[in-house]
XYZ file of C-alpha atoms in Angstrom:
205
model
C 90.634 132.416 65.309
C 90.192 128.755 65.527
C 86.721 127.171 64.561
C 85.163 124.587 66.393
C 81.762 123.212 64.580
C 79.993 120.904 66.547
C 76.724 120.434 69.016
C 76.686 120.603 72.120
C 75.149 117.206 73.120
C 77.703 115.717 71.485
C 80.671 113.947 73.375
C 83.103 114.022 70.641
C 82.507 117.298 70.009
C 82.920 118.364 73.448
C 86.347 116.205 73.772
C 87.952 118.952 70.764
C 85.872 121.742 73.137
C 87.666 119.980 76.436
C 91.099 119.976 74.383
C 91.238 123.605 73.549
C 90.417 124.712 76.781
C 93.040 122.815 78.999
C 95.817 124.202 76.153
C 94.071 127.997 77.006
C 93.015 128.380 73.109
C 90.836 130.954 72.129
C 88.486 129.732 69.891
C 84.707 130.038 68.129
C 81.958 127.897 68.561
C 80.068 127.561 65.631
C 77.003 125.082 66.462
C 75.571 122.646 63.855
C 71.967 122.405 64.488
C 72.303 118.081 64.293
C 68.372 117.659 64.954
C 67.665 119.563 62.054
C 70.324 118.088 59.625
C 72.421 120.775 59.005
C 75.365 118.242 59.151
C 73.954 116.971 55.606
C 73.548 120.340 54.526
C 75.854 121.375 51.685
C 78.036 124.180 53.316
C 78.603 121.784 56.232
C 79.246 118.769 53.460
C 81.489 121.255 52.267
C 84.114 120.899 55.417
C 83.326 117.270 56.417
C 81.946 115.092 53.547
C 81.059 112.311 56.006
C 78.567 114.889 57.624
C 79.592 114.294 61.043
C 81.003 116.639 64.302
C 83.021 117.849 65.055
C 85.173 119.919 62.528
C 88.134 122.272 63.581
C 89.342 125.468 61.166
C 91.829 126.919 62.114
C 93.339 129.112 59.104
C 93.542 126.959 55.634
C 93.897 124.009 57.969
C 90.227 122.139 57.883
C 90.142 118.757 59.745
C 87.119 116.312 60.972
C 87.514 113.464 63.387
C 87.725 114.063 67.068
C 90.496 111.823 67.650
C 92.484 113.366 64.426
C 91.868 116.802 65.976
C 92.872 116.299 69.236
C 96.743 114.480 67.907
C 96.428 118.068 65.672
C 96.002 120.777 68.927
C 98.998 118.520 70.525
C 101.230 118.722 68.165
C 100.392 121.987 67.222
C 99.947 123.937 70.678
C 100.992 121.842 73.005
C 103.468 120.307 74.386
C 105.397 116.753 74.322
C 103.555 115.545 77.510
C 99.925 115.826 75.689
C 101.862 113.735 72.794
C 105.246 112.322 72.892
C 107.576 112.136 69.987
C 109.162 109.071 70.470
C 107.962 105.711 69.078
C 107.076 103.548 72.094
C 105.177 106.766 74.384
C 103.763 107.568 71.175
C 102.240 104.474 70.251
C 101.062 104.104 73.754
C 99.150 107.040 73.596
C 97.409 106.303 70.274
C 96.725 102.415 71.373
C 93.779 104.597 73.224
C 92.235 106.488 70.417
C 92.320 103.284 68.868
C 89.882 102.252 71.777
C 87.933 105.567 71.841
C 86.774 104.729 68.467
C 86.013 100.512 68.942
C 85.168 99.224 72.534
C 84.078 102.767 73.706
C 81.862 103.450 70.981
C 80.930 100.116 70.737
C 79.763 100.166 74.446
C 79.340 103.069 76.723
C 78.742 105.619 72.920
C 75.951 103.301 72.135
C 74.301 103.473 75.366
C 73.816 106.762 75.079
C 72.808 107.067 71.531
C 70.066 104.733 72.287
C 69.120 106.199 75.444
C 69.376 109.543 74.955
C 68.932 109.806 71.370
C 66.588 106.660 70.740
C 68.828 105.087 68.157
C 66.836 102.179 66.975
C 69.216 100.592 65.300
C 71.139 98.764 67.934
C 71.257 95.817 70.367
C 71.190 96.688 74.024
C 72.159 93.846 74.960
C 75.193 93.736 73.269
C 76.030 96.988 73.839
C 75.889 96.588 77.811
C 78.260 93.215 77.177
C 80.212 95.775 75.565
C 80.182 98.696 77.899
C 81.117 96.202 81.054
C 84.261 94.705 78.995
C 85.715 98.219 78.363
C 84.946 99.391 82.032
C 86.273 96.587 83.488
C 89.959 97.065 81.212
C 89.998 100.586 82.225
C 89.321 100.112 85.883
C 92.299 97.071 86.259
C 94.152 99.357 84.033
C 93.844 102.601 86.170
C 94.612 100.110 89.369
C 98.144 100.575 88.569
C 98.343 104.100 87.412
C 96.428 107.447 87.866
C 96.704 108.464 84.205
C 96.111 106.123 81.344
C 99.807 106.096 80.146
C 102.951 107.940 80.915
C 101.661 108.958 84.553
C 100.616 112.085 83.708
C 97.641 113.440 81.397
C 97.931 112.893 77.510
C 95.550 113.382 74.796
C 94.325 109.729 75.775
C 92.567 110.458 78.446
C 90.676 113.570 76.859
C 89.900 111.060 73.925
C 88.461 108.440 76.429
C 86.854 110.991 78.985
C 83.762 112.418 77.632
C 81.830 108.768 76.959
C 83.125 107.021 80.134
C 82.088 110.007 82.195
C 78.780 110.289 80.138
C 78.079 106.234 80.772
C 74.574 107.535 82.793
C 72.924 108.862 80.199
C 73.270 104.759 78.536
C 71.732 103.886 81.664
C 75.318 102.535 82.710
C 76.177 102.414 86.272
C 80.065 103.643 86.867
C 79.340 102.387 90.863
C 81.575 99.236 90.352
C 84.573 100.932 88.925
C 85.756 102.936 92.135
C 89.143 103.440 89.645
C 87.932 104.796 86.822
C 85.362 107.037 89.009
C 88.702 108.443 90.877
C 90.182 108.688 87.119
C 87.659 110.858 85.734
C 87.370 113.198 89.390
C 91.280 113.729 88.430
C 90.586 114.903 84.767
C 87.981 117.285 86.682
C 90.498 119.106 88.248
C 92.982 119.835 85.427
C 93.462 123.518 85.283
C 91.521 124.378 82.419
C 88.606 121.543 82.766
C 85.463 122.282 81.536
C 82.340 120.409 81.405
C 79.256 119.929 79.733
C 75.862 118.888 79.710
C 75.452 115.492 82.013
C 79.544 116.418 82.954
C 79.679 118.508 85.926
C 82.524 120.704 86.444
C 83.672 120.350 90.514
C 83.095 123.181 92.442
C 85.541 126.270 92.802
C 87.043 126.981 96.266
């Protein structure tokens, strides 16, 4: 049984839960109590010396970092649709994993840390500027297609989705970004989609 160590308010933990669900994989959820510092205890540090969630344990394989875990799940359990094998389309998908760890983290994810988790070491004005930049880029990009790359859902969409969909937690409005909003709704209607606190599942008919 796959084990996923994470925290329920973590967008990075959520994106791995979402990928597991989209792939129809069973797993055991192991809560890591971040507010109580469980991620800094020896037991958890033995799994990830960085002291960060999520961590995925699959048999003898132990993986940290949400983007790396998405790559593993796509290749180990998914089809080439989620992560192509050919270099050019693969690179287009991987580009968005970098964007997730860069612009999305510096923008909407940091805004959420400031407002929801009361992080004090964040320059809010700069974070808001970064958020506007990446949301504008995403909106322009999505004006040309329904998905981030290749005309169908890939791990690029799963990687970018959580902190964009959680933008309201960081007091970032998605109102000006119609194409981003439409993309969020498309993702919510994928078979196997699950939500989290702050991301509501669509009504089931």
